[in-house]
mmCIF file of C-alpha atoms in Angstrom:
data_model
loop_
_atom_site.group_PDB
_atom_site.id
_atom_site.type_symbol
_atom_site.label_atom_id
_atom_site.label_comp_id
_atom_site.label_asym_id
_atom_site.label_seq_id
_atom_site.Cartn_x
_atom_site.Cartn_y
_atom_site.Cartn_z
ATOM 1 C CA UNK A 9 -0.270 -0.219 -0.552
ATOM 2 C CA UNK A 10 1.450 3.418 -1.076
ATOM 3 C CA UNK A 11 1.457 6.169 1.653
ATOM 4 C CA UNK A 12 -0.080 9.278 1.683
ATOM 5 C CA UNK A 13 0.539 12.986 2.478
ATOM 6 C CA UNK A 14 -2.009 11.920 5.643
ATOM 7 C CA UNK A 15 0.167 8.679 6.368
ATOM 8 C CA UNK A 16 3.032 11.103 7.151
ATOM 9 C CA UNK A 17 2.087 13.458 9.189
ATOM 10 C CA UNK A 18 3.862 14.722 11.665
ATOM 11 C CA UNK A 19 4.559 13.189 15.477
ATOM 12 C CA UNK A 20 2.482 14.935 17.686
ATOM 13 C CA UNK A 21 3.154 18.970 19.002
ATOM 14 C CA UNK A 22 4.342 17.736 22.815
ATOM 15 C CA UNK A 23 7.279 15.876 20.608
ATOM 16 C CA UNK A 24 7.986 17.587 18.159
ATOM 17 C CA UNK A 25 10.807 19.449 20.373
ATOM 18 C CA UNK A 26 12.161 16.719 20.694
ATOM 19 C CA UNK A 27 13.140 16.922 17.629
ATOM 20 C CA UNK A 28 14.350 19.941 17.099
ATOM 21 C CA UNK A 29 16.074 20.204 20.185
ATOM 22 C CA UNK A 30 18.465 16.583 18.055
ATOM 23 C CA UNK A 31 19.319 19.118 16.051
ATOM 24 C CA UNK A 32 20.455 21.668 18.286
ATOM 25 C CA UNK A 33 22.148 19.565 20.022
ATOM 26 C CA UNK A 34 23.907 17.387 16.749
ATOM 27 C CA UNK A 35 24.710 20.845 15.160
ATOM 28 C CA UNK A 36 26.905 21.834 17.577
ATOM 29 C CA UNK A 37 28.764 19.067 18.132
ATOM 30 C CA UNK A 38 29.218 19.671 14.329
ATOM 31 C CA UNK A 39 30.300 23.007 14.247
ATOM 32 C CA UNK A 40 32.412 21.918 17.341
ATOM 33 C CA UNK A 41 34.156 19.022 15.169
ATOM 34 C CA UNK A 42 34.155 21.146 12.336
ATOM 35 C CA UNK A 43 36.193 24.038 14.153
ATOM 36 C CA UNK A 44 38.653 20.966 15.385
ATOM 37 C CA UNK A 45 38.955 19.639 12.344
ATOM 38 C CA UNK A 46 39.533 23.245 10.822
ATOM 39 C CA UNK A 47 42.623 23.864 12.618
ATOM 40 C CA UNK A 48 41.268 25.109 16.322
ATOM 41 C CA UNK A 49 42.627 23.768 19.159
ATOM 42 C CA UNK A 50 40.321 25.686 21.968
ATOM 43 C CA UNK A 51 39.017 22.585 23.977
ATOM 44 C CA UNK A 52 41.202 19.565 22.301
ATOM 45 C CA UNK A 53 42.600 18.921 25.876
ATOM 46 C CA UNK A 54 39.052 18.272 27.139
ATOM 47 C CA UNK A 55 39.920 15.411 24.386
ATOM 48 C CA UNK A 56 43.121 13.905 25.892
ATOM 49 C CA UNK A 57 44.921 10.816 24.902
ATOM 50 C CA UNK A 58 46.102 9.658 21.610
ATOM 51 C CA UNK A 59 43.082 12.026 20.182
ATOM 52 C CA UNK A 60 44.074 15.070 21.281
ATOM 53 C CA UNK A 61 47.949 14.178 20.438
ATOM 54 C CA UNK A 62 46.794 13.441 16.364
ATOM 55 C CA UNK A 63 44.742 16.609 16.220
ATOM 56 C CA UNK A 64 47.719 19.507 17.713
ATOM 57 C CA UNK A 65 49.864 17.331 15.650
ATOM 58 C CA UNK A 66 47.512 18.057 12.694
ATOM 59 C CA UNK A 67 47.478 13.989 12.168
ATOM 60 C CA UNK A 68 46.058 14.377 8.643
ATOM 61 C CA UNK A 69 44.254 10.856 8.950
ATOM 62 C CA UNK A 70 43.036 12.182 12.271
ATOM 63 C CA UNK A 71 41.887 15.486 10.483
ATOM 64 C CA UNK A 72 40.012 13.322 7.287
ATOM 65 C CA UNK A 73 38.120 11.521 9.930
ATOM 66 C CA UNK A 74 37.351 14.635 12.299
ATOM 67 C CA UNK A 75 35.762 15.836 8.970
ATOM 68 C CA UNK A 76 34.094 12.568 8.219
ATOM 69 C CA UNK A 77 32.571 12.772 11.502
ATOM 70 C CA UNK A 78 30.881 16.174 11.162
ATOM 71 C CA UNK A 79 29.599 15.356 8.544
ATOM 72 C CA UNK A 80 27.693 12.263 10.245
ATOM 73 C CA UNK A 81 27.010 14.138 12.634
ATOM 74 C CA UNK A 82 25.081 16.894 10.815
ATOM 75 C CA UNK A 83 23.002 13.858 8.616
ATOM 76 C CA UNK A 84 22.617 12.790 12.235
ATOM 77 C CA UNK A 85 21.316 16.084 13.379
ATOM 78 C CA UNK A 86 19.319 16.826 10.356
ATOM 79 C CA UNK A 87 16.786 13.660 11.220
ATOM 80 C CA UNK A 88 15.162 15.199 13.939
ATOM 81 C CA UNK A 89 13.822 17.991 12.350
ATOM 82 C CA UNK A 90 13.207 15.919 9.135
ATOM 83 C CA UNK A 91 10.962 14.020 11.238
ATOM 84 C CA UNK A 92 9.201 16.468 12.214
ATOM 85 C CA UNK A 93 8.643 19.307 9.346
ATOM 86 C CA UNK A 94 6.706 18.859 6.163
ATOM 87 C CA UNK A 95 10.236 19.254 4.326
ATOM 88 C CA UNK A 96 11.311 16.073 5.677
ATOM 89 C CA UNK A 97 8.166 14.478 3.563
ATOM 90 C CA UNK A 98 10.417 14.266 0.096
ATOM 91 C CA UNK A 99 12.285 11.084 1.812
ATOM 92 C CA UNK A 100 11.130 7.563 2.034
ATOM 93 C CA UNK A 101 9.547 7.345 5.414
ATOM 94 C CA UNK A 102 11.399 4.560 6.195
ATOM 95 C CA UNK A 103 14.882 5.678 5.338
ATOM 96 C CA UNK A 104 14.992 8.613 7.340
ATOM 97 C CA UNK A 105 12.848 5.461 9.875
ATOM 98 C CA UNK A 106 15.819 3.709 9.479
ATOM 99 C CA UNK A 107 18.627 6.536 9.846
ATOM 100 C CA UNK A 108 16.734 7.619 13.210
ATOM 101 C CA UNK A 109 16.860 4.434 14.415
ATOM 102 C CA UNK A 110 19.851 4.017 13.469
ATOM 103 C CA UNK A 111 20.929 6.847 15.090
ATOM 104 C CA UNK A 112 19.691 6.877 18.411
ATOM 105 C CA UNK A 113 20.759 3.482 18.632
ATOM 106 C CA UNK A 114 24.734 4.807 18.690
ATOM 107 C CA UNK A 115 23.922 8.167 20.055
ATOM 108 C CA UNK A 116 22.614 6.357 23.460
ATOM 109 C CA UNK A 117 24.315 2.578 23.770
ATOM 110 C CA UNK A 118 27.817 4.834 22.587
ATOM 111 C CA UNK A 119 27.102 7.804 25.688
ATOM 112 C CA UNK A 120 24.889 5.634 27.968
ATOM 113 C CA UNK A 121 28.483 2.918 27.934
ATOM 114 C CA UNK A 122 31.074 5.635 28.453
ATOM 115 C CA UNK A 123 28.850 7.633 30.793
ATOM 116 C CA UNK A 124 28.341 4.422 32.816
ATOM 117 C CA UNK A 125 32.247 3.021 33.201
ATOM 118 C CA UNK A 126 32.961 6.871 33.866
ATOM 119 C CA UNK A 127 30.636 6.939 36.936
ATOM 120 C CA UNK A 128 32.140 3.705 37.776
ATOM 121 C CA UNK A 129 34.981 4.625 37.651
ATOM 122 C CA UNK A 130 34.230 8.085 39.210
ATOM 123 C CA UNK A 131 33.123 7.019 42.103
ATOM 124 C CA UNK A 132 35.631 4.307 42.750
ATOM 125 C CA UNK A 133 33.995 0.569 41.257
ATOM 126 C CA UNK A 134 36.954 0.910 39.073
ATOM 127 C CA UNK A 135 39.721 1.431 39.852
ATOM 128 C CA UNK A 136 41.332 4.410 37.095
ATOM 129 C CA UNK A 137 44.373 4.024 35.295
ATOM 130 C CA UNK A 138 47.241 6.089 37.300
ATOM 131 C CA UNK A 139 48.503 8.252 34.152
ATOM 132 C CA UNK A 140 44.501 8.590 33.879
ATOM 133 C CA UNK A 141 43.864 12.053 31.930
ATOM 134 C CA UNK A 142 41.862 13.739 34.679
ATOM 135 C CA UNK A 143 40.873 16.750 33.065
ATOM 136 C CA UNK A 144 39.875 14.987 29.639
ATOM 137 C CA UNK A 145 38.031 12.758 32.163
ATOM 138 C CA UNK A 146 36.151 14.768 33.179
ATOM 139 C CA UNK A 147 35.188 16.534 30.601
ATOM 140 C CA UNK A 148 33.962 13.015 28.844
ATOM 141 C CA UNK A 149 32.070 12.698 31.698
ATOM 142 C CA UNK A 150 30.167 15.949 33.073
ATOM 143 C CA UNK A 151 29.482 17.113 28.760
ATOM 144 C CA UNK A 152 30.789 15.007 25.573
ATOM 145 C CA UNK A 153 29.548 12.243 26.521
ATOM 146 C CA UNK A 154 26.242 13.042 28.618
ATOM 147 C CA UNK A 155 25.107 15.077 25.331
ATOM 148 C CA UNK A 156 25.761 11.646 23.103
ATOM 149 C CA UNK A 157 23.485 10.055 25.301
ATOM 150 C CA UNK A 158 20.953 13.763 25.837
ATOM 151 C CA UNK A 159 21.275 14.032 21.736
ATOM 152 C CA UNK A 160 19.949 9.713 21.176
ATOM 153 C CA UNK A 161 17.094 9.805 23.914
ATOM 154 C CA UNK A 162 15.468 12.694 21.484
ATOM 155 C CA UNK A 163 16.207 11.917 18.793
ATOM 156 C CA UNK A 164 15.345 8.326 20.184
ATOM 157 C CA UNK A 165 11.574 9.744 21.414
ATOM 158 C CA UNK A 166 11.276 11.578 17.897
ATOM 159 C CA UNK A 167 11.553 8.461 16.088
ATOM 160 C CA UNK A 168 9.643 5.980 18.013
ATOM 161 C CA UNK A 169 6.457 8.549 18.622
ATOM 162 C CA UNK A 170 7.205 9.194 14.248
ATOM 163 C CA UNK A 171 7.046 5.008 14.480
ATOM 164 C CA UNK A 172 4.227 4.506 16.338
ATOM 165 C CA UNK A 173 1.660 7.004 14.580
ATOM 166 C CA UNK A 174 2.544 5.296 11.495
ATOM 167 C CA UNK A 175 1.861 2.245 13.556
ATOM 168 C CA UNK A 176 -1.116 3.709 14.141
ATOM 169 C CA UNK A 177 -2.439 4.785 11.251
ATOM 170 C CA UNK A 178 -1.634 1.235 9.623
ATOM 171 C CA UNK A 179 -3.648 -0.125 12.516
ATOM 172 C CA UNK A 180 -6.462 1.857 11.301
ATOM 173 C CA UNK A 181 -6.453 2.052 7.853
ATOM 174 C CA UNK A 182 -6.824 -2.273 8.217
ATOM 175 C CA UNK A 183 -9.967 -1.724 10.130
#
């Protein structure tokens, strides 16, 4: 059965803000990555370890990877509003939902596992490495990694709502 425009209705207004908030978080994250890829150094010390060292050395492979990551973050950022704005109807719904579910899953797992593990270190359940860069660790625990988690949860909420609305409409049509 072919989808009609009515079947592709936007998510309820009470959840549409999730799509916009996911866009803002993703866009900001993409801009930070693009800044670092373009040669910016402010905040590099919050990365720590080998990432910081390679970024400061302007390692060509690292810079290429950071540009790629910035692009992927931008694509993932656009998924939120694509699910709640009428211009998103230009794309096949299955594609938007597949990409959104994939991105939300990666973001939540990545952010959640990192934050969970870091909390275990911070609370002393797991022992920290003797050469731990505590500055970078704290930036990851309190900003970078929760940011991934929150972005993923917002994108997941709007994707779930969009999927659910489609399923409900299909069920109504079967009655």
